Short mmCIF file of C-alpha atoms in Angstrom, two decimals:
data_model
loop_
_atom_site.label_atom_id
_atom_site.label_comp_id
_atom_site.label_asym_id
_atom_site.label_seq_id
_atom_site.Cartn_x
_atom_site.Cartn_y
_atom_site.Cartn_z
CA UNK A 180 -31.82 -107.43 94.16
CA UNK A 181 -32.43 -104.42 91.89
CA UNK A 182 -33.16 -104.79 88.18
CA UNK A 183 -32.02 -102.40 85.45
CA UNK A 184 -34.87 -100.56 83.77
CA UNK A 185 -34.55 -101.27 79.99
CA UNK A 186 -36.08 -97.91 79.14
CA UNK A 187 -33.61 -96.12 81.38
CA UNK A 188 -30.74 -98.10 79.86
CA UNK A 189 -31.81 -97.17 76.31
CA UNK A 190 -32.17 -93.53 77.35
CA UNK A 191 -28.67 -93.58 78.86
CA UNK A 192 -27.20 -95.17 75.74
CA UNK A 193 -28.97 -92.62 73.56
CA UNK A 194 -27.58 -89.73 75.59
CA UNK A 195 -24.14 -91.28 75.40
CA UNK A 196 -24.31 -91.56 71.58
CA UNK A 197 -25.45 -87.95 71.32
CA UNK A 198 -22.58 -86.81 73.56
CA UNK A 199 -20.08 -88.76 71.49
CA UNK A 200 -21.41 -87.25 68.26
CA UNK A 201 -21.17 -83.72 69.64
CA UNK A 202 -17.65 -84.35 70.94
CA UNK A 203 -16.49 -85.82 67.63
CA UNK A 204 -18.09 -82.91 65.77
CA UNK A 205 -16.29 -80.36 67.95
CA UNK A 206 -12.95 -82.14 67.38
CA UNK A 207 -13.41 -82.25 63.61
CA UNK A 208 -13.54 -86.08 63.61
CA UNK A 209 -15.96 -86.20 60.73
CA UNK A 210 -15.37 -89.86 59.88
CA UNK A 211 -16.33 -90.78 63.44
CA UNK A 212 -19.40 -88.54 63.21
CA UNK A 213 -20.55 -90.32 60.05
CA UNK A 214 -20.10 -93.73 61.69
CA UNK A 215 -22.26 -92.68 64.65
CA UNK A 216 -24.97 -91.30 62.35
CA UNK A 217 -25.07 -94.49 60.29
CA UNK A 218 -25.66 -96.52 63.47
CA UNK A 219 -28.30 -94.18 64.87
CA UNK A 220 -32.02 -94.38 64.13
CA UNK A 221 -33.18 -91.56 61.81
CA UNK A 222 -35.49 -90.27 64.53
CA UNK A 223 -32.58 -90.02 66.98
CA UNK A 224 -30.52 -88.15 64.39
CA UNK A 225 -33.44 -85.77 63.84
CA UNK A 226 -33.70 -85.18 67.58
CA UNK A 227 -29.99 -84.47 67.73
CA UNK A 228 -30.26 -81.96 64.89
CA UNK A 229 -33.08 -80.15 66.69
CA UNK A 230 -31.15 -79.81 69.95
CA UNK A 231 -27.97 -78.35 68.37
CA UNK A 232 -27.35 -74.67 67.72
CA UNK A 233 -27.40 -73.45 64.13
CA UNK A 234 -23.65 -73.78 63.48
CA UNK A 235 -23.44 -77.29 64.95
CA UNK A 236 -26.58 -78.30 63.08
CA UNK A 237 -25.17 -77.11 59.76
CA UNK A 238 -21.89 -78.94 60.43
CA UNK A 239 -23.70 -82.17 61.37
CA UNK A 240 -25.99 -82.02 58.34
CA UNK A 241 -22.90 -81.88 56.14
CA UNK A 242 -21.97 -85.34 57.48
CA UNK A 243 -25.34 -86.94 56.73
CA UNK A 244 -25.15 -89.21 53.71
CA UNK A 245 -27.57 -88.19 50.91
CA UNK A 246 -29.20 -91.64 51.13
CA UNK A 247 -30.10 -90.94 54.80
CA UNK A 248 -31.47 -87.45 54.25
CA UNK A 249 -34.87 -88.67 53.01
CA UNK A 250 -35.22 -90.97 56.05
CA UNK A 251 -34.36 -88.21 58.53
CA UNK A 252 -36.51 -85.46 56.99
CA UNK A 253 -39.93 -86.87 58.12
CA UNK A 254 -38.79 -86.80 61.76
CA UNK A 255 -37.89 -83.09 61.68
CA UNK A 256 -40.24 -80.22 62.45
CA UNK A 257 -41.44 -78.28 59.43
CA UNK A 258 -39.23 -75.25 59.95
CA UNK A 259 -36.04 -77.23 60.42
CA UNK A 260 -36.88 -79.57 57.54
CA UNK A 261 -37.30 -76.59 55.21
CA UNK A 262 -34.02 -75.05 56.41
CA UNK A 263 -31.97 -78.22 55.84
CA UNK A 264 -33.66 -78.92 52.51
CA UNK A 265 -32.59 -75.42 51.47
CA UNK A 266 -28.98 -76.26 52.36
CA UNK A 267 -29.17 -79.39 50.26
CA UNK A 268 -30.58 -77.41 47.34
CA UNK A 269 -27.81 -74.82 47.63
CA UNK A 270 -25.22 -77.57 47.65
CA UNK A 271 -26.73 -79.15 44.53
CA UNK A 272 -26.83 -75.84 42.68
CA UNK A 273 -23.27 -75.02 43.69
CA UNK A 274 -22.13 -78.49 42.65
CA UNK A 275 -23.74 -78.13 39.23
CA UNK A 276 -22.05 -74.75 38.75
CA UNK A 277 -18.74 -76.23 39.84
CA UNK A 278 -19.11 -79.14 37.41
CA UNK A 279 -19.88 -76.75 34.57
CA UNK A 280 -16.76 -74.73 35.40
CA UNK A 281 -14.63 -77.86 35.62
CA UNK A 282 -15.92 -79.03 32.23
CA UNK A 283 -15.05 -75.65 30.70
CA UNK A 284 -11.60 -75.70 32.25
CA UNK A 285 -10.97 -79.33 31.29
CA UNK A 286 -11.31 -78.39 27.63
CA UNK A 287 -8.28 -76.12 28.03
CA UNK A 288 -6.47 -78.45 30.42
CA UNK A 289 -6.93 -76.32 33.55
CA UNK A 290 -9.03 -78.44 35.91
CA UNK A 291 -8.46 -76.84 39.33
CA UNK A 292 -9.97 -78.85 42.15
CA UNK A 293 -7.99 -76.89 44.73
CA UNK A 294 -9.97 -73.67 44.27
CA UNK A 295 -13.29 -75.56 44.26
CA UNK A 296 -12.46 -77.44 47.45
CA UNK A 297 -11.23 -74.34 49.27
CA UNK A 298 -14.38 -72.43 48.29
CA UNK A 299 -16.54 -75.29 49.59
CA UNK A 300 -14.53 -75.39 52.83
CA UNK A 301 -14.91 -71.66 53.29
CA UNK A 302 -18.68 -72.00 52.90
CA UNK A 303 -18.81 -74.96 55.29
CA UNK A 304 -20.14 -77.25 52.54
CA UNK A 305 -18.26 -80.45 53.33
CA UNK A 306 -20.71 -82.59 51.34
CA UNK A 307 -19.59 -80.76 48.25
CA UNK A 308 -15.98 -81.49 49.22
CA UNK A 309 -16.76 -85.20 49.64
CA UNK A 310 -18.42 -85.40 46.21
CA UNK A 311 -15.44 -83.68 44.59
CA UNK A 312 -13.03 -86.10 46.26
CA UNK A 313 -15.00 -89.15 45.07
CA UNK A 314 -14.60 -88.01 41.47
CA UNK A 315 -10.82 -87.70 41.82
CA UNK A 316 -8.19 -90.42 41.50
CA UNK A 317 -6.51 -91.24 44.85
CA UNK A 318 -3.21 -89.82 43.56
CA UNK A 319 -4.96 -86.54 42.74
CA UNK A 320 -6.56 -86.50 46.20
CA UNK A 321 -3.10 -86.95 47.73
CA UNK A 322 -1.76 -84.06 45.65
CA UNK A 323 -4.68 -81.90 46.75
CA UNK A 324 -4.09 -82.71 50.42
CA UNK A 325 -0.40 -81.79 50.15
CA UNK A 326 -1.35 -78.47 48.54
CA UNK A 327 -3.50 -77.43 51.53
CA UNK A 328 -2.37 -75.87 54.82
CA UNK A 329 -2.70 -78.18 57.86
CA UNK A 330 -6.12 -77.04 59.16
CA UNK A 331 -7.80 -77.26 55.76
CA UNK A 332 -5.96 -80.53 55.05
CA UNK A 333 -7.45 -82.16 58.16
CA UNK A 334 -10.93 -81.00 57.21
CA UNK A 335 -10.62 -82.39 53.68
CA UNK A 336 -9.04 -85.62 54.95
CA UNK A 337 -12.04 -86.15 57.22
CA UNK A 338 -14.25 -86.27 54.12
CA UNK A 339 -12.23 -88.94 52.27
CA UNK A 340 -14.18 -92.21 52.25
CA UNK A 341 -12.63 -94.88 54.47
CA UNK A 342 -12.42 -97.44 51.67
CA UNK A 343 -10.27 -94.99 49.65
CA UNK A 344 -8.21 -93.57 52.51
CA UNK A 345 -5.59 -96.34 52.43
CA UNK A 346 -4.88 -95.83 48.73
CA UNK A 347 -4.60 -92.08 49.22
CA UNK A 348 -2.09 -92.60 52.06
CA UNK A 349 0.22 -94.58 49.76
CA UNK A 350 0.62 -91.52 47.49
CA UNK A 351 1.49 -89.07 50.28
CA UNK A 352 4.95 -88.08 51.43
CA UNK A 353 6.11 -89.54 54.74
CA UNK A 354 5.52 -86.58 57.05
CA UNK A 355 1.99 -85.88 55.83
CA UNK A 356 1.14 -89.59 55.62
CA UNK A 357 2.07 -90.09 59.26
CA UNK A 358 0.08 -87.06 60.44
CA UNK A 359 -3.07 -88.03 58.52
CA UNK A 360 -2.82 -91.71 59.48
CA UNK A 361 -2.84 -90.68 63.13
CA UNK A 362 -6.00 -88.66 62.46
CA UNK A 363 -7.82 -91.93 61.71
CA UNK A 364 -9.30 -94.20 64.32
CA UNK A 365 -7.34 -97.45 64.32
CA UNK A 366 -10.50 -99.26 63.21
CA UNK A 367 -10.76 -96.99 60.15
CA UNK A 368 -7.05 -97.31 59.35
CA UNK A 369 -7.28 -101.10 59.40
CA UNK A 370 -10.46 -101.04 57.30
CA UNK A 371 -8.88 -98.73 54.72
CA UNK A 372 -5.80 -100.98 54.45
CA UNK A 373 -7.89 -104.07 53.66
CA UNK A 374 -8.82 -102.57 50.28
CA UNK A 375 -5.18 -102.27 49.19
CA UNK A 376 -3.27 -104.60 46.90
CA UNK A 377 -0.48 -106.44 48.64
CA UNK A 378 2.38 -104.32 47.28
CA UNK A 379 0.56 -101.09 48.19
CA UNK A 380 -0.07 -102.44 51.70
CA UNK A 381 3.64 -103.21 52.03
CA UNK A 382 4.47 -99.65 50.97
CA UNK A 383 1.97 -98.26 53.45
CA UNK A 384 3.30 -100.30 56.38
CA UNK A 385 6.88 -99.36 55.54
CA UNK A 386 5.93 -95.68 55.28
CA UNK A 387 4.09 -95.49 58.62
CA UNK A 388 5.61 -95.22 62.10
CA UNK A 389 6.48 -98.60 63.60
CA UNK A 390 3.56 -98.68 66.03
CA UNK A 391 0.94 -98.11 63.31
CA UNK A 392 2.66 -100.46 60.86
CA UNK A 393 2.79 -103.24 63.45
CA UNK A 394 -0.90 -102.89 64.26
CA UNK A 395 -1.78 -103.01 60.56
CA UNK A 396 0.27 -106.17 60.17
CA UNK A 397 -1.39 -107.76 63.23
CA UNK A 398 -4.82 -106.94 61.81
CA UNK A 399 -4.05 -109.04 58.71
CA UNK A 400 -4.49 -112.80 58.92
CA UNK A 401 -4.19 -116.03 56.97
CA UNK A 402 -2.31 -116.43 53.72
CA UNK A 403 -2.36 -112.67 53.11
CA UNK A 404 -0.41 -112.10 56.31
CA UNK A 405 2.16 -114.75 55.39
CA UNK A 406 2.72 -113.09 52.02
CA UNK A 407 2.89 -109.70 53.70
CA UNK A 408 5.51 -110.82 56.22
CA UNK A 409 7.55 -112.39 53.44
CA UNK A 410 7.53 -109.19 51.36
CA UNK A 411 8.32 -107.03 54.39
CA UNK A 412 11.43 -109.11 55.05
CA UNK A 413 13.14 -107.60 52.00
CA UNK A 414 14.83 -104.17 52.07
CA UNK A 415 12.60 -101.37 50.83
CA UNK A 416 15.16 -100.32 48.20
CA UNK A 417 15.53 -103.79 46.70
CA UNK A 418 13.65 -105.79 44.07
CA UNK A 419 11.92 -107.63 46.92
CA UNK A 420 10.68 -104.28 48.24
CA UNK A 421 9.13 -103.46 44.86
CA UNK A 422 7.75 -106.95 44.27
CA UNK A 423 4.16 -108.12 44.32
CA UNK A 424 3.25 -111.77 44.89
CA UNK A 425 0.42 -111.89 42.31
CA UNK A 426 2.26 -113.49 39.39
CA UNK A 427 0.21 -116.04 37.41
CA UNK A 428 2.22 -119.23 36.91
CA UNK A 429 1.83 -121.85 34.16
CA UNK A 430 3.90 -124.89 33.23
CA UNK A 431 5.64 -125.36 29.89
CA UNK A 432 4.01 -128.73 29.11
CA UNK A 433 0.43 -127.40 29.41
CA UNK A 434 -1.69 -126.76 26.31
CA UNK A 435 -2.86 -123.23 25.44
CA UNK A 436 -6.53 -124.25 25.68
CA UNK A 437 -5.99 -125.37 29.28
CA UNK A 438 -4.34 -122.04 30.14
CA UNK A 439 -7.24 -120.10 28.65
CA UNK A 440 -9.78 -122.11 30.63
CA UNK A 441 -7.76 -121.49 33.80
CA UNK A 442 -7.71 -117.74 33.18
CA UNK A 443 -11.48 -117.68 32.68
CA UNK A 444 -11.90 -119.16 36.17
CA UNK A 445 -10.16 -116.12 37.66
CA UNK A 446 -12.33 -113.15 38.57
CA UNK A 447 -9.80 -110.78 37.00
CA UNK A 448 -6.16 -110.56 36.03
CA UNK A 449 -3.71 -108.74 38.31
CA UNK A 450 -3.01 -105.13 37.23
CA UNK A 451 -0.32 -104.59 34.59
CA UNK A 452 -0.45 -108.24 33.50
CA UNK A 453 1.13 -108.51 30.06
CA UNK A 454 2.67 -111.97 30.46
CA UNK A 455 2.32 -115.19 32.41
CA UNK A 456 5.31 -116.71 34.19
CA UNK A 457 6.38 -120.18 33.02
CA UNK A 458 7.73 -122.43 35.79
CA UNK A 459 8.54 -126.11 36.23
CA UNK A 460 6.94 -128.42 38.80
CA UNK A 461 9.34 -127.16 41.48
CA UNK A 462 8.44 -123.53 40.80
CA UNK A 463 11.72 -122.66 39.06
CA UNK A 464 11.45 -119.81 36.58
CA UNK A 465 11.81 -120.84 32.92
CA UNK A 466 10.43 -117.99 30.82
CA UNK A 467 7.34 -115.92 29.98
CA UNK A 468 4.20 -116.39 27.93
CA UNK A 469 2.96 -113.10 26.48
CA UNK A 470 -0.80 -112.53 26.46
CA UNK A 471 -0.69 -111.48 22.81
CA UNK A 472 0.75 -114.84 21.83
CA UNK A 473 -1.63 -116.67 24.17
CA UNK A 474 -4.89 -115.32 22.76
CA UNK A 475 -3.87 -115.78 19.11
CA UNK A 476 -2.39 -119.29 19.36
CA UNK A 477 -4.12 -122.56 18.53
CA UNK A 478 -5.58 -124.18 21.69
CA UNK A 479 -3.76 -127.44 20.96
CA UNK A 480 -0.29 -125.92 21.03
CA UNK A 481 1.81 -126.13 24.19
CA UNK A 482 3.18 -123.25 26.26
CA UNK A 483 6.71 -124.48 25.52
CA UNK A 484 6.22 -123.62 21.84
CA UNK A 485 5.28 -119.99 22.55
CA UNK A 486 7.21 -119.00 25.65
CA UNK A 487 10.09 -116.49 25.56
CA UNK A 488 13.33 -116.85 27.47
CA UNK A 489 14.77 -113.41 26.69
CA UNK A 490 13.69 -111.89 30.04
CA UNK A 491 15.85 -113.14 32.88
CA UNK A 492 14.50 -113.34 36.40
CA UNK A 493 15.42 -110.34 38.55
CA UNK A 494 17.26 -111.37 41.74
CA UNK A 495 15.19 -110.52 44.80
CA UNK A 496 18.11 -108.67 46.40
CA UNK A 497 18.93 -106.50 43.36
CA UNK A 498 19.10 -102.77 44.11
CA UNK A 499 15.92 -100.91 43.18
CA UNK A 500 17.86 -98.42 41.02
CA UNK A 501 19.21 -101.32 38.94
CA UNK A 502 15.69 -102.69 38.57
CA UNK A 503 14.52 -99.32 37.24
CA UNK A 504 17.39 -99.32 34.75
CA UNK A 505 16.38 -102.79 33.47
CA UNK A 506 12.78 -101.66 32.96
CA UNK A 507 13.99 -98.58 31.12
CA UNK A 508 16.44 -100.47 28.89
CA UNK A 509 14.03 -103.28 27.97
CA UNK A 510 10.75 -101.26 27.96
CA UNK A 511 9.10 -103.72 30.34
CA UNK A 512 5.60 -103.59 31.79
CA UNK A 513 6.35 -106.37 34.28
CA UNK A 514 9.23 -108.67 35.13
CA UNK A 515 9.69 -111.86 37.17
CA UNK A 516 11.52 -111.87 40.53
CA UNK A 517 13.45 -114.97 41.59
CA UNK A 518 15.32 -116.06 44.71
CA UNK A 519 18.90 -117.37 44.90
CA UNK A 520 17.72 -120.79 43.62
CA UNK A 521 15.92 -119.28 40.59
CA UNK A 522 12.55 -120.02 42.18
CA UNK A 523 9.81 -117.59 41.07
CA UNK A 524 8.57 -115.60 44.08
CA UNK A 525 6.77 -112.65 42.48
CA UNK A 526 6.88 -109.93 39.86
CA UNK A 527 7.54 -106.21 39.57
CA UNK A 528 5.23 -103.95 37.56
CA UNK A 529 6.01 -100.72 35.76
CA UNK A 530 3.76 -98.57 37.97
CA UNK A 531 5.95 -99.29 40.99
CA UNK A 532 9.08 -98.54 38.94
CA UNK A 533 7.62 -95.22 37.76
CA UNK A 534 6.87 -94.32 41.39
CA UNK A 535 10.47 -95.18 42.28
CA UNK A 536 11.88 -93.01 39.50
CA UNK A 537 9.65 -90.10 40.48
CA UNK A 538 10.61 -90.39 44.14
CA UNK A 539 14.32 -90.50 43.29
CA UNK A 540 13.94 -87.49 41.01
CA UNK A 541 12.10 -85.52 43.72
CA UNK A 542 14.71 -86.52 46.31
CA UNK A 543 17.60 -85.45 44.09
CA UNK A 544 16.06 -82.09 43.29
CA UNK A 545 15.26 -81.34 46.94
CA UNK A 546 18.62 -82.52 48.23
CA UNK A 547 20.44 -80.19 45.85
CA UNK A 548 18.87 -77.38 47.89
CA UNK A 549 19.45 -79.13 51.21
CA UNK A 550 15.76 -79.93 51.69
CA UNK A 551 13.92 -83.09 52.73
CA UNK A 552 11.75 -84.46 49.93
CA UNK A 553 9.40 -86.08 52.47
CA UNK A 554 8.80 -82.86 54.42
CA UNK A 555 5.49 -81.01 54.53
CA UNK A 556 5.49 -77.89 52.37
CA UNK A 557 3.26 -76.22 54.99
CA UNK A 558 5.26 -77.36 58.03
CA UNK A 559 5.46 -74.85 60.92
CA UNK A 560 7.87 -71.97 60.37
CA UNK A 561 10.12 -72.98 63.29
CA UNK A 562 10.43 -76.57 62.02
CA UNK A 563 11.20 -75.50 58.44
CA UNK A 564 13.72 -72.86 59.53
CA UNK A 565 15.56 -75.40 61.71
CA UNK A 566 15.81 -77.83 58.78
CA UNK A 567 17.21 -75.20 56.44
CA UNK A 568 19.59 -73.64 58.96
CA UNK A 569 22.16 -76.45 58.67
CA UNK A 570 22.45 -76.10 54.92
CA UNK A 571 22.70 -72.33 55.20
CA UNK A 572 25.48 -72.81 57.73
CA UNK A 573 27.42 -75.05 55.34
CA UNK A 574 27.08 -72.47 52.57
CA UNK A 575 28.20 -69.76 54.98
CA UNK A 576 31.45 -71.62 55.63
CA UNK A 577 32.17 -71.90 51.90
CA UNK A 578 31.36 -68.19 51.46
CA UNK A 579 33.83 -67.30 54.21
CA UNK A 580 36.50 -69.32 52.39
CA UNK A 581 35.95 -67.31 49.21
CA UNK A 582 35.93 -64.09 51.24
CA UNK A 583 39.22 -65.09 52.85
CA UNK A 584 40.80 -65.45 49.40
CA UNK A 585 39.56 -61.98 48.44
CA UNK A 586 40.89 -60.61 51.72
CA UNK A 587 44.41 -61.71 50.78
CA UNK A 588 44.33 -59.12 47.97
CA UNK A 589 43.02 -56.06 49.81
CA UNK A 590 45.97 -53.98 48.71
CA UNK A 591 45.40 -54.86 45.05
CA UNK A 592 41.69 -54.03 45.26
CA UNK A 593 42.36 -50.70 46.95
CA UNK A 594 44.58 -49.66 44.03
CA UNK A 595 42.47 -51.13 41.21
CA UNK A 596 38.81 -50.67 42.10
CA UNK A 597 37.74 -51.99 38.68
CA UNK A 598 38.78 -55.46 39.80
CA UNK A 599 36.01 -55.50 42.42
CA UNK A 600 33.47 -54.70 39.70
CA UNK A 601 34.67 -57.55 37.46
CA UNK A 602 35.23 -60.29 40.06
CA UNK A 603 31.65 -61.65 39.98
CA UNK A 604 31.97 -62.29 36.22
CA UNK A 605 34.87 -64.67 36.73
CA UNK A 606 33.13 -66.63 39.51
CA UNK A 607 29.79 -66.75 37.68
CA UNK A 608 31.23 -68.04 34.41
CA UNK A 609 33.15 -70.76 36.25
CA UNK A 610 30.09 -71.76 38.27
CA UNK A 611 27.90 -72.12 35.18
CA UNK A 612 30.49 -74.11 33.24
CA UNK A 613 31.19 -76.38 36.20
CA UNK A 614 27.50 -77.03 36.86
CA UNK A 615 27.06 -78.17 33.25
CA UNK A 616 29.79 -80.79 33.64
CA UNK A 617 28.57 -81.73 37.12
CA UNK A 618 25.01 -82.31 35.91
CA UNK A 619 26.24 -84.36 32.95
CA UNK A 620 28.38 -86.62 35.14
CA UNK A 621 25.73 -87.08 37.86
CA UNK A 622 23.21 -88.10 35.21
CA UNK A 623 25.76 -90.45 33.66
CA UNK A 624 26.44 -92.08 37.02
CA UNK A 625 22.72 -92.51 37.66
CA UNK A 626 22.19 -94.16 34.26
CA UNK A 627 25.34 -96.26 34.44
CA UNK A 628 26.84 -94.43 31.44
CA UNK A 629 29.90 -93.12 33.32
CA UNK A 630 32.16 -96.00 34.27
CA UNK A 631 35.83 -96.65 34.90
CA UNK A 632 36.48 -97.58 31.28
CA UNK A 633 35.31 -94.26 29.77
CA UNK A 634 36.32 -91.68 32.39
CA UNK A 635 39.52 -90.71 30.55
CA UNK A 636 37.61 -90.20 27.29
CA UNK A 637 35.04 -88.04 29.08
CA UNK A 638 37.82 -86.06 30.79
CA UNK A 639 39.52 -85.26 27.48
CA UNK A 640 36.19 -84.22 25.99
CA UNK A 641 35.32 -81.88 28.85
CA UNK A 642 38.79 -80.33 28.82
CA UNK A 643 38.43 -79.69 25.08
CA UNK A 644 35.00 -78.11 25.55
CA UNK A 645 36.23 -75.90 28.40
CA UNK A 646 39.28 -74.71 26.42
CA UNK A 647 37.19 -73.80 23.36
CA UNK A 648 34.46 -72.06 25.37
CA UNK A 649 37.01 -70.48 27.67
CA UNK A 650 39.01 -69.04 24.78
CA UNK A 651 35.86 -67.75 23.04
CA UNK A 652 34.35 -66.03 26.06
CA UNK A 653 37.71 -64.87 27.39
CA UNK A 654 38.19 -62.84 24.21
CA UNK A 655 34.61 -61.49 24.24
CA UNK A 656 34.66 -60.48 27.91
CA UNK A 657 38.19 -59.06 27.68
CA UNK A 658 37.13 -56.78 24.82
CA UNK A 659 34.04 -55.67 26.76
CA UNK A 660 36.22 -54.89 29.78
CA UNK A 661 38.60 -52.84 27.62
CA UNK A 662 35.68 -50.93 26.14
CA UNK A 663 34.29 -50.32 29.62
CA UNK A 664 37.45 -49.30 31.50
CA UNK A 665 39.80 -48.44 28.65
CA UNK A 666 42.56 -50.62 30.09
CA UNK A 667 44.05 -53.45 28.00
CA UNK A 668 45.84 -54.84 31.04
CA UNK A 669 42.61 -55.40 32.96
CA UNK A 670 40.99 -56.94 29.89
CA UNK A 671 43.87 -59.39 29.43
CA UNK A 672 43.90 -60.40 33.09
CA UNK A 673 40.13 -60.90 33.07
CA UNK A 674 40.27 -63.07 29.94
CA UNK A 675 43.10 -65.21 31.31
CA UNK A 676 41.29 -65.68 34.64
CA UNK A 677 38.11 -66.81 32.88
CA UNK A 678 40.03 -69.32 30.78
CA UNK A 679 41.74 -70.72 33.90
CA UNK A 680 38.50 -70.87 35.88
CA UNK A 681 36.53 -72.62 33.13
CA UNK A 682 39.25 -75.23 32.80
CA UNK A 683 39.30 -75.84 36.58
CA UNK A 684 35.48 -75.87 36.65
CA UNK A 685 35.41 -78.68 34.07
CA UNK A 686 37.95 -80.71 36.04
CA UNK A 687 36.07 -80.13 39.31
CA UNK A 688 32.70 -80.87 37.70
CA UNK A 689 34.02 -84.25 36.60
CA UNK A 690 36.09 -85.15 39.66
CA UNK A 691 33.71 -84.11 42.45
CA UNK A 692 30.80 -86.50 41.63
CA UNK A 693 33.24 -89.36 40.94
CA UNK A 694 34.95 -88.92 44.32
CA UNK A 695 31.66 -88.50 46.20
CA UNK A 696 30.22 -91.57 44.51
CA UNK A 697 33.32 -93.58 45.46
CA UNK A 698 32.88 -92.42 49.09
CA UNK A 699 29.22 -93.47 49.09
CA UNK A 700 27.93 -89.88 49.24
CA UNK A 701 25.13 -88.79 46.91
CA UNK A 702 26.77 -86.37 44.41
CA UNK A 703 23.47 -84.54 43.98
CA UNK A 704 23.48 -83.67 47.68
CA UNK A 705 26.95 -82.17 48.14
CA UNK A 706 28.29 -81.73 44.62
CA UNK A 707 26.92 -78.26 43.89
CA UNK A 708 28.18 -76.76 47.17
CA UNK A 709 31.72 -78.09 46.69
CA UNK A 710 31.76 -77.03 43.04
CA UNK A 711 30.65 -73.48 43.88
CA UNK A 712 33.43 -73.24 46.47
CA UNK A 713 36.03 -74.44 43.97
CA UNK A 714 34.97 -72.09 41.17
CA UNK A 715 34.71 -69.09 43.53
CA UNK A 716 38.09 -69.70 45.14
CA UNK A 717 39.91 -70.48 41.87
CA UNK A 718 38.20 -67.62 40.05
CA UNK A 719 38.98 -64.99 42.66
CA UNK A 720 42.51 -66.27 43.24
CA UNK A 721 43.43 -66.43 39.55
CA UNK A 722 41.91 -63.03 38.73
CA UNK A 723 43.32 -61.12 41.69
CA UNK A 724 46.58 -63.06 41.64
CA UNK A 725 47.22 -62.28 37.97
CA UNK A 726 46.26 -58.64 38.54
CA UNK A 727 48.69 -58.37 41.44
CA UNK A 728 51.48 -60.00 39.43
CA UNK A 729 50.98 -58.22 36.12
CA UNK A 730 49.34 -54.87 36.84
CA UNK A 731 51.05 -53.66 40.01
#
């Protein structure tokens, strides 16, 4: 029976590690490279550096942690040691220059990490990139990643520390988050997620493809997993989807001194904690105890004497937009979340509400142009063109409708060429006036200010505004047209058409978002296209129709 030679086995394992490092290096899997280096003996790493060509050696040295450099250097030959020490010195000098520039720019509010990172990438100095990323907030890192084209983005992502990668992922848009999450080894993705707070982990799982989200959930165990599964059971756009289960609970009959001693036993307070939640023995929500009142009260007083009951518990199934409105109206930093039985199950903090508001704002702005707010700005040309083609097609149909109206008056245009010159003025004025009303109503709907009880008042107001503005600008533009073409008939027709179009634009700007909202369609998505069609068609029809009737 043959026996395995231990020396041969170690040699085989060593060769295997070296092959894996080289393969990972060639694939740009820098996180994997760093893991291999950390497990390897410094002498083995030195041997690997000596066997690589100059480009591979420079790339590998960029993945060596500064704390390991001093342990690897003694195992290198003199020439190679001097060469790599020179690289380290260049990196340090460049970093100092970069820091000086950033300090100068920060004084004028122009800190630009993007240029610094791209310069470091171009020079192959990934250590410099890693140091820059460590100084940045995860949200800033996410913004930087989204501002880079895909190849550079992958290189920078490979230099983000694993313990910060999960937090960075939560700030990315869906398409980029998915792509970068798949760049990680599953082991690294799980490790990065363990550093997240529970609500951030929920957001990450919900934002990842189902296969990755399921594996992250399976990698969590114990009480944390139970809380996670409970929070994932609520819709993402509900109060339960925004909730975190880290509320600190106290009972009303407890003395303030007891509460203070309990808080001192905690390692730290949850983020955004401005109040404690008061519950009874069954966990039913009763009110809040503000920290300001807590720290200034006599220790012998009871929580009941200091608690506030002005903040009602937010139902767990409340729509997220309504939650944001409550935070805005009441200027809250945090708020309790209760179930159908008024049992406290968590709290919502203002940072999550701010994220929600920002996301909704981005979505509305992008949808008005027919774009996806979660799409990658640097997506391939073919993918981006396919996404935009549908919206261009819709606009083409509306343009054909306006062209058809113009076509009905070919005879008029052939006899009065001046009409063709003035037509865009009518359509443009109507479009601007209508968009003002449309924007006002959409905002009012979003804030809950436009409701059934005040629609008639708003309608009368907008009609009044459109008549006054229409009369004013009808006179001004009519006089300009007379001065230009010397024809009072054309001036009068133009003024009348503008007055008619501004009045119709106000009516359409009010009616379109109300009808779309009633149909369950986002007014910000389709409102502008429909409004443009209405103002173009009405403007052209009224102008050319009046000209045909009165001037021919």
